[in-house]
Amino acid sequence: MTEALLEARNATRRFGDFVAVHDVSLTVTAGEIVGLLGANGAGKTTLIRMILGLLGVSDGSVALFGESPSRATRARLGYVPQGLGLWNDLTVAENLDFVGDAYAGASIPVPDDLAEFAPELVGGIGLGRQRQVAFAAALGHSPELLVLDEPTSGVDPLSRARLWDSIHTVADSGVGVLVTTHYMQEAQQCDRLLLMSQGRAVAEGGEAEIVGDTTTVAVRTDRWQDAFTALDAAGLMTMLAGTHVRAVDATEAQVRAALGAIPAQVETASATLEEAMVARERVAHPA
């Protein structure tokens, strides 16, 4: 088995009586992209800070490159935090120079697609370009592991696609990647996924493994708003795909009973990744 670049074993982090991360295990090996998924407050960023050694582990263990997280191990990884870690009052070129100096004088050139912005203050170039700068800074010292916390949050679809092209290129070169994301299209680009909910890992594996045998009942009707309200009132996990109502992990009989006199076409289909994740979270944390 390929040696893990990153390994968390039953990692737990407490803040007083509050358990932010509970008994989570995770590995990342060379050349793979592992997606860390979950709603805001699920514990993703806390887990990342534990992995980096910025927060201690209350129980369990975390290892980077086979060692406890330290300044030496952090020098072997690249990190893009949610806040990007850039200095708005420095230019693009100055930001990259500063980060390069922090890594023992590594030289980080301004990428060609950012060359025209090299003399511009980072605070004035727009979020999409800022994320490109942060990505260049994280890769400038040729890391073996890349940790990305919501790297495409708030950027337009084209910029998001470009960044994911870069992520795949990095992984193809042998770098391990751990990435958090809210976007299901991005989750589908990962080799493996770990779903967190309320600090716990509730599902792990590839997309097919997480979806498993979860199904959804698709409801097509002109009265889709009434249908949604009726299914939701019946306690079914109800979602919308455009104007199509979908009842996750339900039977056609349950849906027809909830719809009552509302005319509709009803059929069972495979669940999407997002629907399967919602089902997993409800099983792990029933209301």
PDB file of C-alpha atoms in Angstrom:
ATOM      1  CA  MET A   1       0.000   0.000   0.000  1.00  0.00           C
ATOM      2  CA  THR A   2       1.226   3.490  -0.836  1.00  0.00           C
ATOM      3  CA  GLU A   3       2.487   5.309   2.241  1.00  0.00           C
ATOM      4  CA  ALA A   4       0.115   8.010   3.433  1.00  0.00           C
ATOM      5  CA  LEU A   5       1.245  11.612   3.126  1.00  0.00           C
ATOM      6  CA  LEU A   6      -1.435  12.504   5.651  1.00  0.00           C
ATOM      7  CA  GLU A   7      -3.102  10.251   8.184  1.00  0.00           C
ATOM      8  CA  ALA A   8      -5.611  11.091  10.896  1.00  0.00           C
ATOM      9  CA  ARG A   9      -6.605   8.260  13.210  1.00  0.00           C
ATOM     10  CA  ASN A  10      -9.696   8.673  15.378  1.00  0.00           C
ATOM     11  CA  ALA A  11      -8.861  12.375  15.636  1.00  0.00           C
ATOM     12  CA  THR A  12     -10.952  14.299  18.169  1.00  0.00           C
ATOM     13  CA  ARG A  13     -10.902  17.953  19.145  1.00  0.00           C
ATOM     14  CA  ARG A  14     -12.757  19.402  22.104  1.00  0.00           C
ATOM     15  CA  PHE A  15     -13.295  23.000  23.114  1.00  0.00           C
ATOM     16  CA  GLY A  16     -14.434  22.679  26.709  1.00  0.00           C
ATOM     17  CA  ASP A  17     -17.583  20.560  26.621  1.00  0.00           C
ATOM     18  CA  PHE A  18     -18.079  21.096  22.886  1.00  0.00           C
ATOM     19  CA  VAL A  19     -16.718  18.374  20.577  1.00  0.00           C
ATOM     20  CA  ALA A  20     -15.924  20.002  17.228  1.00  0.00           C
ATOM     21  CA  VAL A  21     -14.390  16.881  15.659  1.00  0.00           C
ATOM     22  CA  HIS A  22     -15.202  13.413  16.950  1.00  0.00           C
ATOM     23  CA  ASP A  23     -13.259  10.245  16.130  1.00  0.00           C
ATOM     24  CA  VAL A  24     -12.487  11.078  12.477  1.00  0.00           C
ATOM     25  CA  SER A  25     -10.014   9.022  10.432  1.00  0.00           C
ATOM     26  CA  LEU A  26      -8.641  10.154   7.066  1.00  0.00           C
ATOM     27  CA  THR A  27      -5.743   9.362   4.741  1.00  0.00           C
ATOM     28  CA  VAL A  28      -4.326  11.040   1.652  1.00  0.00           C
ATOM     29  CA  THR A  29      -1.715   9.329  -0.530  1.00  0.00           C
ATOM     30  CA  ALA A  30       0.443  10.604  -3.369  1.00  0.00           C
ATOM     31  CA  GLY A  31      -1.400  11.534  -6.551  1.00  0.00           C
ATOM     32  CA  GLU A  32      -4.951  11.284  -5.200  1.00  0.00           C
ATOM     33  CA  ILE A  33      -7.581  13.942  -4.625  1.00  0.00           C
ATOM     34  CA  VAL A  34      -9.590  13.462  -1.446  1.00  0.00           C
ATOM     35  CA  GLY A  35     -12.687  15.602  -0.957  1.00  0.00           C
ATOM     36  CA  LEU A  36     -13.797  16.649   2.511  1.00  0.00           C
ATOM     37  CA  LEU A  37     -17.503  17.472   2.395  1.00  0.00           C
ATOM     38  CA  GLY A  38     -20.036  18.828   4.839  1.00  0.00           C
ATOM     39  CA  ALA A  39     -22.174  21.821   5.672  1.00  0.00           C
ATOM     40  CA  ASN A  40     -20.853  24.885   7.477  1.00  0.00           C
ATOM     41  CA  GLY A  41     -20.103  23.864  11.060  1.00  0.00           C
ATOM     42  CA  ALA A  42     -19.494  20.210  10.148  1.00  0.00           C
ATOM     43  CA  GLY A  43     -15.924  20.390  11.492  1.00  0.00           C
ATOM     44  CA  LYS A  44     -13.992  20.461   8.216  1.00  0.00           C
ATOM     45  CA  THR A  45     -11.839  23.516   8.932  1.00  0.00           C
ATOM     46  CA  THR A  46     -11.175  22.389  12.507  1.00  0.00           C
ATOM     47  CA  LEU A  47      -9.970  19.039  11.180  1.00  0.00           C
ATOM     48  CA  ILE A  48      -7.701  20.785   8.679  1.00  0.00           C
ATOM     49  CA  ARG A  49      -6.201  22.955  11.421  1.00  0.00           C
ATOM     50  CA  MET A  50      -5.503  19.788  13.426  1.00  0.00           C
ATOM     51  CA  ILE A  51      -3.861  18.212  10.377  1.00  0.00           C
ATOM     52  CA  LEU A  52      -1.617  21.256   9.975  1.00  0.00           C
ATOM     53  CA  GLY A  53      -0.698  21.239  13.648  1.00  0.00           C
ATOM     54  CA  LEU A  54      -2.337  24.626  14.232  1.00  0.00           C
ATOM     55  CA  LEU A  55      -4.683  22.961  16.727  1.00  0.00           C
ATOM     56  CA  GLY A  56      -3.755  20.127  19.054  1.00  0.00           C
ATOM     57  CA  VAL A  57      -5.550  16.782  19.024  1.00  0.00           C
ATOM     58  CA  SER A  58      -7.617  16.060  22.128  1.00  0.00           C
ATOM     59  CA  ASP A  59      -7.691  12.319  21.359  1.00  0.00           C
ATOM     60  CA  GLY A  60      -6.417  10.155  18.530  1.00  0.00           C
ATOM     61  CA  SER A  61      -3.505  11.170  16.328  1.00  0.00           C
ATOM     62  CA  VAL A  62      -2.520  13.076  13.194  1.00  0.00           C
ATOM     63  CA  ALA A  63       0.604  12.474  11.120  1.00  0.00           C
ATOM     64  CA  LEU A  64       2.118  14.368   8.201  1.00  0.00           C
ATOM     65  CA  PHE A  65       4.638  12.370   6.186  1.00  0.00           C
ATOM     66  CA  GLY A  66       4.770   9.825   9.028  1.00  0.00           C
ATOM     67  CA  GLU A  67       5.536  12.410  11.720  1.00  0.00           C
ATOM     68  CA  SER A  68       3.636  14.642  14.097  1.00  0.00           C
ATOM     69  CA  PRO A  69       2.754  17.968  12.427  1.00  0.00           C
ATOM     70  CA  SER A  70       5.562  20.484  12.830  1.00  0.00           C
ATOM     71  CA  ARG A  71       7.237  23.370  11.074  1.00  0.00           C
ATOM     72  CA  ALA A  72       9.379  20.852   9.182  1.00  0.00           C
ATOM     73  CA  THR A  73       6.412  18.835   7.919  1.00  0.00           C
ATOM     74  CA  ARG A  74       4.437  21.972   7.059  1.00  0.00           C
ATOM     75  CA  ALA A  75       7.330  23.047   4.832  1.00  0.00           C
ATOM     76  CA  ARG A  76       6.531  20.033   2.654  1.00  0.00           C
ATOM     77  CA  LEU A  77       2.927  21.011   1.985  1.00  0.00           C
ATOM     78  CA  GLY A  78       1.047  23.849   0.325  1.00  0.00           C
ATOM     79  CA  TYR A  79      -1.994  25.372   1.993  1.00  0.00           C
ATOM     80  CA  VAL A  80      -4.760  27.637   0.732  1.00  0.00           C
ATOM     81  CA  PRO A  81      -7.004  28.677   3.666  1.00  0.00           C
ATOM     82  CA  GLN A  82     -10.522  30.004   3.284  1.00  0.00           C
ATOM     83  CA  GLY A  83      -9.186  33.526   3.823  1.00  0.00           C
ATOM     84  CA  LEU A  84      -6.481  32.895   1.152  1.00  0.00           C
ATOM     85  CA  GLY A  85      -3.572  34.049   3.361  1.00  0.00           C
ATOM     86  CA  LEU A  86      -2.638  36.947   1.096  1.00  0.00           C
ATOM     87  CA  TRP A  87      -1.692  40.538   1.986  1.00  0.00           C
ATOM     88  CA  ASN A  88      -4.021  43.000   0.305  1.00  0.00           C
ATOM     89  CA  ASP A  89      -1.586  45.902   0.611  1.00  0.00           C
ATOM     90  CA  LEU A  90       1.180  44.044  -1.252  1.00  0.00           C
ATOM     91  CA  THR A  91       1.282  43.534  -5.005  1.00  0.00           C
ATOM     92  CA  VAL A  92       0.844  40.150  -6.625  1.00  0.00           C
ATOM     93  CA  ALA A  93       4.603  39.880  -7.172  1.00  0.00           C
ATOM     94  CA  GLU A  94       5.381  41.000  -3.613  1.00  0.00           C
ATOM     95  CA  ASN A  95       3.009  38.417  -2.176  1.00  0.00           C
ATOM     96  CA  LEU A  96       4.737  35.627  -4.077  1.00  0.00           C
ATOM     97  CA  ASP A  97       8.182  36.937  -3.112  1.00  0.00           C
ATOM     98  CA  PHE A  98       7.162  37.060   0.550  1.00  0.00           C
ATOM     99  CA  VAL A  99       5.844  33.479   0.538  1.00  0.00           C
ATOM    100  CA  GLY A 100       8.953  32.313  -1.325  1.00  0.00           C
ATOM    101  CA  ASP A 101      11.204  33.860   1.309  1.00  0.00           C
ATOM    102  CA  ALA A 102       9.202  32.082   4.027  1.00  0.00           C
ATOM    103  CA  TYR A 103      10.103  28.764   2.377  1.00  0.00           C
ATOM    104  CA  ALA A 104      13.878  29.165   2.662  1.00  0.00           C
ATOM    105  CA  GLY A 105      14.199  31.525  -0.268  1.00  0.00           C
ATOM    106  CA  ALA A 106      12.174  29.593  -2.832  1.00  0.00           C
ATOM    107  CA  SER A 107      11.660  31.629  -5.995  1.00  0.00           C
ATOM    108  CA  ILE A 108       7.997  31.853  -6.970  1.00  0.00           C
ATOM    109  CA  PRO A 109       7.528  33.454 -10.387  1.00  0.00           C
ATOM    110  CA  VAL A 110       4.305  35.194 -11.306  1.00  0.00           C
ATOM    111  CA  PRO A 111       2.336  32.755 -13.523  1.00  0.00           C
ATOM    112  CA  ASP A 112       1.912  33.830 -17.147  1.00  0.00           C
ATOM    113  CA  ASP A 113      -1.852  34.249 -16.782  1.00  0.00           C
ATOM    114  CA  LEU A 114      -1.248  36.691 -13.914  1.00  0.00           C
ATOM    115  CA  ALA A 115       1.689  38.564 -15.450  1.00  0.00           C
ATOM    116  CA  GLU A 116      -0.322  41.702 -16.243  1.00  0.00           C
ATOM    117  CA  PHE A 117      -1.422  41.875 -12.591  1.00  0.00           C
ATOM    118  CA  ALA A 118       2.089  41.486 -11.115  1.00  0.00           C
ATOM    119  CA  PRO A 119       2.380  45.181 -10.097  1.00  0.00           C
ATOM    120  CA  GLU A 120      -1.236  45.411  -8.873  1.00  0.00           C
ATOM    121  CA  LEU A 121      -2.202  45.345  -5.201  1.00  0.00           C
ATOM    122  CA  VAL A 122      -3.850  42.015  -4.395  1.00  0.00           C
ATOM    123  CA  GLY A 123      -6.744  43.822  -2.726  1.00  0.00           C
ATOM    124  CA  GLY A 124      -7.776  45.317  -6.057  1.00  0.00           C
ATOM    125  CA  ILE A 125      -7.632  42.410  -8.516  1.00  0.00           C
ATOM    126  CA  GLY A 126     -10.869  40.539  -7.793  1.00  0.00           C
ATOM    127  CA  LEU A 127     -11.547  37.302  -5.929  1.00  0.00           C
ATOM    128  CA  GLY A 128     -10.976  34.942  -8.843  1.00  0.00           C
ATOM    129  CA  ARG A 129      -7.505  36.365  -9.513  1.00  0.00           C
ATOM    130  CA  GLN A 130      -6.746  36.411  -5.780  1.00  0.00           C
ATOM    131  CA  ARG A 131      -7.458  32.694  -5.602  1.00  0.00           C
ATOM    132  CA  GLN A 132      -5.079  32.129  -8.524  1.00  0.00           C
ATOM    133  CA  VAL A 133      -2.390  34.029  -6.620  1.00  0.00           C
ATOM    134  CA  ALA A 134      -3.027  31.983  -3.468  1.00  0.00           C
ATOM    135  CA  PHE A 135      -2.803  28.774  -5.506  1.00  0.00           C
ATOM    136  CA  ALA A 136       0.480  29.890  -7.080  1.00  0.00           C
ATOM    137  CA  ALA A 137       1.841  30.730  -3.616  1.00  0.00           C
ATOM    138  CA  ALA A 138       0.858  27.310  -2.277  1.00  0.00           C
ATOM    139  CA  LEU A 139       2.596  25.525  -5.174  1.00  0.00           C
ATOM    140  CA  GLY A 140       5.668  27.759  -5.351  1.00  0.00           C
ATOM    141  CA  HIS A 141       7.930  25.528  -3.222  1.00  0.00           C
ATOM    142  CA  SER A 142       6.920  22.260  -4.994  1.00  0.00           C
ATOM    143  CA  PRO A 143       4.939  20.702  -2.122  1.00  0.00           C
ATOM    144  CA  GLU A 144       4.242  16.985  -1.798  1.00  0.00           C
ATOM    145  CA  LEU A 145       0.791  17.601  -0.316  1.00  0.00           C
ATOM    146  CA  LEU A 146      -1.724  20.332  -1.123  1.00  0.00           C
ATOM    147  CA  VAL A 147      -4.415  21.293   1.411  1.00  0.00           C
ATOM    148  CA  LEU A 148      -7.202  23.471   0.003  1.00  0.00           C
ATOM    149  CA  ASP A 149      -9.983  24.815   2.224  1.00  0.00           C
ATOM    150  CA  GLU A 150     -12.886  25.927  -0.003  1.00  0.00           C
ATOM    151  CA  PRO A 151     -10.459  27.025  -2.762  1.00  0.00           C
ATOM    152  CA  THR A 152     -13.162  28.053  -5.251  1.00  0.00           C
ATOM    153  CA  SER A 153     -15.693  29.648  -2.892  1.00  0.00           C
ATOM    154  CA  GLY A 154     -17.212  32.814  -4.334  1.00  0.00           C
ATOM    155  CA  VAL A 155     -15.611  32.637  -7.789  1.00  0.00           C
ATOM    156  CA  ASP A 156     -17.344  32.386 -11.164  1.00  0.00           C
ATOM    157  CA  PRO A 157     -17.794  28.994 -12.880  1.00  0.00           C
ATOM    158  CA  LEU A 158     -15.018  29.613 -15.446  1.00  0.00           C
ATOM    159  CA  SER A 159     -12.457  30.496 -12.758  1.00  0.00           C
ATOM    160  CA  ARG A 160     -13.612  27.462 -10.760  1.00  0.00           C
ATOM    161  CA  ALA A 161     -13.041  25.205 -13.767  1.00  0.00           C
ATOM    162  CA  ARG A 162      -9.554  26.647 -14.327  1.00  0.00           C
ATOM    163  CA  LEU A 163      -8.576  26.054 -10.714  1.00  0.00           C
ATOM    164  CA  TRP A 164      -9.789  22.465 -10.912  1.00  0.00           C
ATOM    165  CA  ASP A 165      -7.744  21.939 -14.067  1.00  0.00           C
ATOM    166  CA  SER A 166      -4.746  23.054 -12.009  1.00  0.00           C
ATOM    167  CA  ILE A 167      -5.694  20.697  -9.154  1.00  0.00           C
ATOM    168  CA  HIS A 168      -5.836  17.724 -11.537  1.00  0.00           C
ATOM    169  CA  THR A 169      -2.506  18.697 -13.098  1.00  0.00           C
ATOM    170  CA  VAL A 170      -0.891  18.833  -9.661  1.00  0.00           C
ATOM    171  CA  ALA A 171      -2.350  15.457  -8.665  1.00  0.00           C
ATOM    172  CA  ASP A 172      -1.223  13.904 -11.949  1.00  0.00           C
ATOM    173  CA  SER A 173       2.324  14.950 -11.054  1.00  0.00           C
ATOM    174  CA  GLY A 174       2.143  12.884  -7.842  1.00  0.00           C
ATOM    175  CA  VAL A 175       1.070  15.507  -5.294  1.00  0.00           C
ATOM    176  CA  GLY A 176      -1.618  14.431  -2.822  1.00  0.00           C
ATOM    177  CA  VAL A 177      -4.578  16.822  -2.519  1.00  0.00           C
ATOM    178  CA  LEU A 178      -7.060  17.331   0.316  1.00  0.00           C
ATOM    179  CA  VAL A 179      -9.836  19.734  -0.650  1.00  0.00           C
ATOM    180  CA  THR A 180     -13.021  20.945   1.004  1.00  0.00           C
ATOM    181  CA  THR A 181     -15.895  22.075  -1.186  1.00  0.00           C
ATOM    182  CA  HIS A 182     -19.622  22.847  -1.136  1.00  0.00           C
ATOM    183  CA  TYR A 183     -20.052  22.106  -4.843  1.00  0.00           C
ATOM    184  CA  MET A 184     -21.252  18.632  -5.823  1.00  0.00           C
ATOM    185  CA  GLN A 185     -19.764  19.000  -9.312  1.00  0.00           C
ATOM    186  CA  GLU A 186     -16.378  19.443  -7.643  1.00  0.00           C
ATOM    187  CA  ALA A 187     -16.945  16.543  -5.252  1.00  0.00           C
ATOM    188  CA  GLN A 188     -17.468  14.327  -8.294  1.00  0.00           C
ATOM    189  CA  GLN A 189     -13.942  15.175  -9.476  1.00  0.00           C
ATOM    190  CA  CYS A 190     -12.376  13.702  -6.325  1.00  0.00           C
ATOM    191  CA  ASP A 191     -10.980  10.178  -6.128  1.00  0.00           C
ATOM    192  CA  ARG A 192     -12.402   9.621  -2.643  1.00  0.00           C
ATOM    193  CA  LEU A 193     -14.796  11.518  -0.414  1.00  0.00           C
ATOM    194  CA  LEU A 194     -15.235  11.901   3.335  1.00  0.00           C
ATOM    195  CA  LEU A 195     -18.580  13.323   4.430  1.00  0.00           C
ATOM    196  CA  MET A 196     -18.672  15.070   7.814  1.00  0.00           C
ATOM    197  CA  SER A 197     -21.759  16.086   9.780  1.00  0.00           C
ATOM    198  CA  GLN A 198     -21.733  17.697  13.219  1.00  0.00           C
ATOM    199  CA  GLY A 199     -18.089  16.809  13.714  1.00  0.00           C
ATOM    200  CA  ARG A 200     -18.384  13.145  12.747  1.00  0.00           C
ATOM    201  CA  ALA A 201     -17.512  11.191   9.616  1.00  0.00           C
ATOM    202  CA  VAL A 202     -20.795   9.753   8.310  1.00  0.00           C
ATOM    203  CA  ALA A 203     -19.696   8.345   4.934  1.00  0.00           C
ATOM    204  CA  GLU A 204     -16.468   7.601   3.084  1.00  0.00           C
ATOM    205  CA  GLY A 205     -15.534   6.261  -0.348  1.00  0.00           C
ATOM    206  CA  GLY A 206     -16.063   7.039  -3.997  1.00  0.00           C
ATOM    207  CA  GLU A 207     -19.258   8.567  -5.352  1.00  0.00           C
ATOM    208  CA  ALA A 208     -20.748   5.159  -6.193  1.00  0.00           C
ATOM    209  CA  GLU A 209     -20.018   3.853  -2.693  1.00  0.00           C
ATOM    210  CA  ILE A 210     -21.635   6.846  -1.000  1.00  0.00           C
ATOM    211  CA  VAL A 211     -24.710   6.730  -3.217  1.00  0.00           C
ATOM    212  CA  GLY A 212     -24.918   2.946  -2.815  1.00  0.00           C
ATOM    213  CA  ASP A 213     -28.510   1.733  -3.076  1.00  0.00           C
ATOM    214  CA  THR A 214     -30.041   5.054  -2.037  1.00  0.00           C
ATOM    215  CA  THR A 215     -32.941   5.926  -4.310  1.00  0.00           C
ATOM    216  CA  THR A 216     -35.192   8.903  -4.812  1.00  0.00           C
ATOM    217  CA  VAL A 217     -38.769   9.188  -6.004  1.00  0.00           C
ATOM    218  CA  ALA A 218     -39.068  11.793  -8.757  1.00  0.00           C
ATOM    219  CA  VAL A 219     -42.367  13.691  -8.900  1.00  0.00           C
ATOM    220  CA  ARG A 220     -43.383  15.588 -12.035  1.00  0.00           C
ATOM    221  CA  THR A 221     -46.415  17.819 -11.777  1.00  0.00           C
ATOM    222  CA  ASP A 222     -47.560  21.295 -12.753  1.00  0.00           C
ATOM    223  CA  ARG A 223     -48.448  21.762  -9.092  1.00  0.00           C
ATOM    224  CA  TRP A 224     -44.878  21.227  -7.965  1.00  0.00           C
ATOM    225  CA  GLN A 225     -45.088  23.774  -5.140  1.00  0.00           C
ATOM    226  CA  ASP A 226     -48.100  21.997  -3.671  1.00  0.00           C
ATOM    227  CA  ALA A 227     -46.339  18.657  -4.109  1.00  0.00           C
ATOM    228  CA  PHE A 228     -43.236  19.887  -2.311  1.00  0.00           C
ATOM    229  CA  THR A 229     -45.304  21.228   0.580  1.00  0.00           C
ATOM    230  CA  ALA A 230     -47.283  17.978   0.874  1.00  0.00           C
ATOM    231  CA  LEU A 231     -44.225  15.706   0.864  1.00  0.00           C
ATOM    232  CA  ASP A 232     -42.360  17.906   3.315  1.00  0.00           C
ATOM    233  CA  ALA A 233     -45.380  17.989   5.648  1.00  0.00           C
ATOM    234  CA  ALA A 234     -45.444  14.169   5.525  1.00  0.00           C
ATOM    235  CA  GLY A 235     -41.903  14.102   6.931  1.00  0.00           C
ATOM    236  CA  LEU A 236     -40.225  12.894   3.746  1.00  0.00           C
ATOM    237  CA  MET A 237     -36.756  14.156   2.747  1.00  0.00           C
ATOM    238  CA  THR A 238     -37.857  16.490  -0.021  1.00  0.00           C
ATOM    239  CA  MET A 239     -35.614  18.290  -2.492  1.00  0.00           C
ATOM    240  CA  LEU A 240     -36.033  20.275  -5.692  1.00  0.00           C
ATOM    241  CA  ALA A 241     -34.279  19.858  -9.038  1.00  0.00           C
ATOM    242  CA  GLY A 242     -35.617  22.810 -10.973  1.00  0.00           C
ATOM    243  CA  THR A 243     -39.388  22.308 -10.727  1.00  0.00           C
ATOM    244  CA  HIS A 244     -39.068  18.540 -10.251  1.00  0.00           C
ATOM    245  CA  VAL A 245     -39.754  17.428  -6.707  1.00  0.00           C
ATOM    246  CA  ARG A 246     -37.657  14.549  -5.375  1.00  0.00           C
ATOM    247  CA  ALA A 247     -38.320  12.515  -2.225  1.00  0.00           C
ATOM    248  CA  VAL A 248     -35.076  10.918  -1.066  1.00  0.00           C
ATOM    249  CA  ASP A 249     -35.016   7.416   0.408  1.00  0.00           C
ATOM    250  CA  ALA A 250     -38.816   7.100   0.122  1.00  0.00           C
ATOM    251  CA  THR A 251     -41.109   4.612  -1.596  1.00  0.00           C
ATOM    252  CA  GLU A 252     -43.576   5.387  -4.363  1.00  0.00           C
ATOM    253  CA  ALA A 253     -46.395   4.310  -2.043  1.00  0.00           C
ATOM    254  CA  GLN A 254     -45.312   6.840   0.600  1.00  0.00           C
ATOM    255  CA  VAL A 255     -45.097   9.591  -2.013  1.00  0.00           C
ATOM    256  CA  ARG A 256     -48.497   8.828  -3.548  1.00  0.00           C
ATOM    257  CA  ALA A 257     -50.086   8.764  -0.106  1.00  0.00           C
ATOM    258  CA  ALA A 258     -48.561  12.138   0.756  1.00  0.00           C
ATOM    259  CA  LEU A 259     -49.600  13.682  -2.570  1.00  0.00           C
ATOM    260  CA  GLY A 260     -53.230  12.715  -2.104  1.00  0.00           C
ATOM    261  CA  ALA A 261     -55.308  14.319  -4.852  1.00  0.00           C
ATOM    262  CA  ILE A 262     -52.412  16.222  -6.446  1.00  0.00           C
ATOM    263  CA  PRO A 263     -52.015  14.805  -9.997  1.00  0.00           C
ATOM    264  CA  ALA A 264     -48.414  13.746 -10.672  1.00  0.00           C
ATOM    265  CA  GLN A 265     -46.134  11.299 -12.466  1.00  0.00           C
ATOM    266  CA  VAL A 266     -44.139   9.324  -9.914  1.00  0.00           C
ATOM    267  CA  GLU A 267     -41.113   7.107 -10.589  1.00  0.00           C
ATOM    268  CA  THR A 268     -38.141   5.749  -8.655  1.00  0.00           C
ATOM    269  CA  ALA A 269     -34.616   6.714  -9.744  1.00  0.00           C
ATOM    270  CA  SER A 270     -31.062   6.498  -8.433  1.00  0.00           C
ATOM    271  CA  ALA A 271     -30.205   9.222  -5.948  1.00  0.00           C
ATOM    272  CA  THR A 272     -27.712  11.925  -6.824  1.00  0.00           C
ATOM    273  CA  LEU A 273     -24.585  12.354  -4.723  1.00  0.00           C
ATOM    274  CA  GLU A 274     -26.135  15.347  -2.955  1.00  0.00           C
ATOM    275  CA  GLU A 275     -29.302  13.396  -2.168  1.00  0.00           C
ATOM    276  CA  ALA A 276     -27.341  10.425  -0.859  1.00  0.00           C
ATOM    277  CA  MET A 277     -25.349  12.753   1.385  1.00  0.00           C
ATOM    278  CA  VAL A 278     -28.559  14.255   2.790  1.00  0.00           C
ATOM    279  CA  ALA A 279     -29.828  10.736   3.483  1.00  0.00           C
ATOM    280  CA  ARG A 280     -26.580   9.755   5.201  1.00  0.00           C
ATOM    281  CA  GLU A 281     -26.678  12.851   7.395  1.00  0.00           C
ATOM    282  CA  ARG A 282     -30.263  12.187   8.449  1.00  0.00           C
ATOM    283  CA  VAL A 283     -29.443   8.598   9.372  1.00  0.00           C
ATOM    284  CA  ALA A 284     -26.435   9.769  11.395  1.00  0.00           C
ATOM    285  CA  HIS A 285     -28.332  12.618  13.085  1.00  0.00           C
ATOM    286  CA  PRO A 286     -32.072  11.922  13.099  1.00  0.00           C
ATOM    287  CA  ALA A 287     -34.263  14.857  14.097  1.00  0.00           C
TER     288      ALA A 287
END
